[in-house]
Structure formats: structure tokens, C-alpha cells
Coordinates of C-alpha atoms in Angstrom, one line a residue:
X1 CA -70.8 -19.1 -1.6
X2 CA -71.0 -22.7 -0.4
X3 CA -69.1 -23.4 2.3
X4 CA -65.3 -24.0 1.8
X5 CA -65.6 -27.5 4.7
X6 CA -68.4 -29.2 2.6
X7 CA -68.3 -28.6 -1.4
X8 CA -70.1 -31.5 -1.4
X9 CA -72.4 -30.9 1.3
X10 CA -72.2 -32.8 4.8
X11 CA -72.4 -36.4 4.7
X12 CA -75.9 -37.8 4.8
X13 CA -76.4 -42.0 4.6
X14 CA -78.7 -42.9 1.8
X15 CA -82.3 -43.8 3.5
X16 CA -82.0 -47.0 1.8
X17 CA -79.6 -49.2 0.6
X18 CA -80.2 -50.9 -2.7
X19 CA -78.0 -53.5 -4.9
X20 CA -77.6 -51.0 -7.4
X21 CA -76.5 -48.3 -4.9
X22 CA -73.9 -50.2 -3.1
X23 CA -72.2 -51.0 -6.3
X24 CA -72.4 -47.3 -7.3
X25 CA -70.6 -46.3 -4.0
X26 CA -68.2 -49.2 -4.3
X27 CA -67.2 -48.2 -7.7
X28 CA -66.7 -44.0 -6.5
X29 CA -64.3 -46.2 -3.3
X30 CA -62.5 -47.4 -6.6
X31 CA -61.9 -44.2 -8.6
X32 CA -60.7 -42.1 -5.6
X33 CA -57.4 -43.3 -6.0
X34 CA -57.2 -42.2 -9.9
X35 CA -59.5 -39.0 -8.9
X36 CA -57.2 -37.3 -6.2
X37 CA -54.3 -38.1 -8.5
X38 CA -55.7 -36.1 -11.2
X39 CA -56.7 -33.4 -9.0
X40 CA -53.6 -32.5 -7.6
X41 CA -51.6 -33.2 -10.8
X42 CA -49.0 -30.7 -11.6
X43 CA -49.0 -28.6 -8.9
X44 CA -46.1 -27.4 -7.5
X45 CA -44.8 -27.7 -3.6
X46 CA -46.1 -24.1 -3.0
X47 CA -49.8 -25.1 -4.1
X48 CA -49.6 -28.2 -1.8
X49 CA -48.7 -26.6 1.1
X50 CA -51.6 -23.7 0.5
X51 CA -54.8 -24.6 2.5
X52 CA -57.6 -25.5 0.8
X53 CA -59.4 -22.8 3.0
X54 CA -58.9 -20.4 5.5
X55 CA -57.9 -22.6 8.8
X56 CA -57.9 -25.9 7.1
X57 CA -55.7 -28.3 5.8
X58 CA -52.9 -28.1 3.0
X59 CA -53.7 -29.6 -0.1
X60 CA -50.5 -32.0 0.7
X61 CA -52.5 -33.0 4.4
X62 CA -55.6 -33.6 2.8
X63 CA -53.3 -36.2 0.3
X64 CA -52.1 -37.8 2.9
X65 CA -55.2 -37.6 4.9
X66 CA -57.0 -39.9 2.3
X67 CA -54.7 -43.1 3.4
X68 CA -54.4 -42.3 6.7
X69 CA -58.6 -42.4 6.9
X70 CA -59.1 -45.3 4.5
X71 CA -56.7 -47.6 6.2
X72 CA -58.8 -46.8 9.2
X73 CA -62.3 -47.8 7.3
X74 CA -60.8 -50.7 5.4
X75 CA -59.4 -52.2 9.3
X76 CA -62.9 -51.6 10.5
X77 CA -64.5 -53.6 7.5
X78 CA -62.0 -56.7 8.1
X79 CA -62.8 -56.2 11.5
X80 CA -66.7 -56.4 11.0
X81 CA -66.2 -59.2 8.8
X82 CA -64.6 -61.6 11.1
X83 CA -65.5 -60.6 14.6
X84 CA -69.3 -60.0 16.0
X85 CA -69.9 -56.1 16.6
X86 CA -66.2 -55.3 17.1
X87 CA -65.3 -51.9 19.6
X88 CA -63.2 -50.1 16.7
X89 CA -60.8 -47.7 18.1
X90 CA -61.1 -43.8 17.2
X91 CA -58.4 -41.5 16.2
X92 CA -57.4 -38.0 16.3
X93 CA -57.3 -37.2 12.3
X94 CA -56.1 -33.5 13.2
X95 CA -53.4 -35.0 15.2
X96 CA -52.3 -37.2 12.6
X97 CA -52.1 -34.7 9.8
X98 CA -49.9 -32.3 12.1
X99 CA -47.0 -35.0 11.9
X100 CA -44.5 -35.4 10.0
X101 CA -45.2 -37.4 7.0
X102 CA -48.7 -35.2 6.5
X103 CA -46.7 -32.0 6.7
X104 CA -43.9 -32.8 4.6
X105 CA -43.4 -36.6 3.1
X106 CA -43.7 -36.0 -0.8
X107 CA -47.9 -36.9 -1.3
X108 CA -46.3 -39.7 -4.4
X109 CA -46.0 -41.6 -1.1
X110 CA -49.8 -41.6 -0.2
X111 CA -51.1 -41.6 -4.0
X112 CA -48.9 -45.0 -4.3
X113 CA -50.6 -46.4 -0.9
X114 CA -54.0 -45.2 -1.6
X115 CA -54.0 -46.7 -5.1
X116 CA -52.4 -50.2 -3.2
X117 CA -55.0 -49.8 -0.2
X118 CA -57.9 -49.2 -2.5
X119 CA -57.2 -52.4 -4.6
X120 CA -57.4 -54.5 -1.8
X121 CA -60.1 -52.8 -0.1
X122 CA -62.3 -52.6 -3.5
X123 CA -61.7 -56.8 -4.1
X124 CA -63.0 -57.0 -0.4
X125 CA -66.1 -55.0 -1.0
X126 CA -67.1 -56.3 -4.0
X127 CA -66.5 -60.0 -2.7
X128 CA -68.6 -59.1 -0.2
X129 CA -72.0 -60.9 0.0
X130 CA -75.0 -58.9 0.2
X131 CA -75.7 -60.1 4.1
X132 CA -72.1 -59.4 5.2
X133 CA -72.8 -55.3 4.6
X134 CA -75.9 -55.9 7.2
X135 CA -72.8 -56.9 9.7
X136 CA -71.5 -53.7 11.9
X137 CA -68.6 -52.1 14.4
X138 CA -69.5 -50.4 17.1
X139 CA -67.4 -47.2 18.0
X140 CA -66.8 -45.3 21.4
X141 CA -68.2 -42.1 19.8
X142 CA -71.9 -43.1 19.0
X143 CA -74.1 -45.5 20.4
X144 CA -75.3 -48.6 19.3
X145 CA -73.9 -50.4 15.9
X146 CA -72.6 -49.0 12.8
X147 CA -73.3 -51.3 9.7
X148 CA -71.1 -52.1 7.1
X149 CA -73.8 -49.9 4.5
X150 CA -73.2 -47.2 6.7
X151 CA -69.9 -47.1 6.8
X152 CA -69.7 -48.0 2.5
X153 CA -72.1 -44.7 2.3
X154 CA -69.3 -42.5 4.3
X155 CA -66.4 -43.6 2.5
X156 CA -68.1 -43.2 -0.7
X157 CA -68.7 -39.5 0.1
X158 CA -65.3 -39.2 2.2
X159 CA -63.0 -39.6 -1.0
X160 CA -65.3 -37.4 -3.1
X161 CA -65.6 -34.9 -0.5
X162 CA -61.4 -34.7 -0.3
X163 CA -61.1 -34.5 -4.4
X164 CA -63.7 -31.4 -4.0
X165 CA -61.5 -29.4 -1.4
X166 CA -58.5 -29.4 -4.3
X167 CA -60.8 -29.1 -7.3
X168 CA -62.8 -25.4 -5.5
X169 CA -59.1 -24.5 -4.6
X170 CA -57.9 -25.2 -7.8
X171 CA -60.8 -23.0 -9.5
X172 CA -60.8 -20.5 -6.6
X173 CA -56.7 -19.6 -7.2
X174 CA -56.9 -20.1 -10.7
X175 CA -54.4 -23.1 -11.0

């Protein structure tokens, strides 16, 4: 059995980044939105609040998760795009999905701001000229800086990797 953390596998940046690639990932950064929806469509409170595996989030934290995370990436690429090499700051994600609007807010609330978040985020990237994706953060966690390619390639498997969790539950319970 694959393991329940990564249904898609762990991350792994592309070894290089083409034209054609970058438009691929941009355009998976635009479907999440529709693709999460779809995943956890019609499933009752109970399902949401069952963990997608044994010791991880609910499906309802992983929802809200997805906002919580992107807002994070689309600050950083604003940040990249009009500062040099900006210090981005980290934050707990386990923390955040252990208050109160991860635990209980209805996840309509994070499907509408993903969907909003992602339409602005999207117009950035593909507005975006090739150079400016060469243009990079730095964080407190890892050393040197993090281009905006690399950061494209994560977000590109982070929504996908999110939609998996609730699809493998989904076919694993049966729902």
C-alpha cells in the first residue's frame, strides 16, 4: 500500500524548468480550486471530520488547509516580485489547522476563498514574465534562495497532493 501522507509521492522540483512546464503547473494552480470542490462534494459533516488517515488531518482541515497555505505562497510571490530576496516568514500549518475555523468553520468558507485567492494568484502567475520566475525568497528554514520556479513546482504538487488525501479516503471508505 502506498503510503496514506503522500498518494502522490513526496514533492520533487522538476530538474528543469521549461515554458511549456510552467504553464502546465500554472494551469494545475488554476484547477485546484474546481478539483477539491469536486472531491469533497456531497459528503456529509461526519465524512469531513474523519481523517484522511490514521493521525492526520480531517478531510474539513485539509479544506481549510488549502487557503490557509496558498495565501502563504501567493504573499511570498508578491513578495518576490517587488522586493530583492525577501526573508519570508514561516508558519506552524499544524498549529493553524488546530484552531477554530480549521476544526469547525463550514469548509463553503475556504472553497469560496480558495476559488477568490486562486483567480488572483493564477492572473499573477500567468502575467508573469519568464525572467520574473528566476526572482526568489529566501526563508529561515533553508539556506540560500528559493526561486519563484521552485516555489510554482511546490504549489503545483501541494493542491494535487491535498485533492489525493480525499479522493484515497473516499475510495478507501467506500463514499
Amino acid at each position: 500500500m502506498k503510503d496514506p501522507r503522500y498518494p502522490l509521492g513526496k514533492f520533487a522540483p522538476p530538474q528543469v524548468m521549461t515554458p511549456s512546464l510552467r504553464q502546465e503547473m500554472i494551469n494545475t494552480i488554476a484547477a485546484t480550486p474546481e478539483q477539491i470542490g469536486a472531491a469533497v462534494q456531497g459528503l456529509s459533516d461526519a465524512q469531513l471530520d474523519t481523517p484522511y488517515r490514521e493521525g492526520g488531518w480531517t478531510v474539513r482541515q485539509v479544506v481549510h488547509h488549502l487557503p490557509d497555505s496558498h495565501l502563504n505562497a501567493y504573499t511570498r510571490f508578491k513578495l518576490a516580485l517587488t522586493e530583492d530576496s525577501p526573508m519570508v516568514k514561516p508558519y506552524d500549518e499544524a498549529a493553524w489547522a488546530m484552531l477554530p475555523d480549521s476544526v469547525s468553520t463550514p469548509i463553503h468558507t475556504s472553497l469560496c476563498f480558495l476559488e477568490c485567492l486562486h483567480e488572483r494568484w493564477v492572473h499573477v502567475l500567468r502575467a508573469m514574465a519568464e525572467s520574473d520566475f528566476a526572482r526568489g525568497y529566501r526563508h529561515p528554514d533553508f539556506e540560500g534562495v528559493r526561486s519563484l520556479d521552485f516555489l510554482l513546482a511546490i504549489y503545483a504538487w501541494h493542491g494535487p497532493h491535498h485533492v489525493a488525501h480525499v479522493t484515497e479516503l473516499r475510495k478507501r471508505m467506500g463514499w
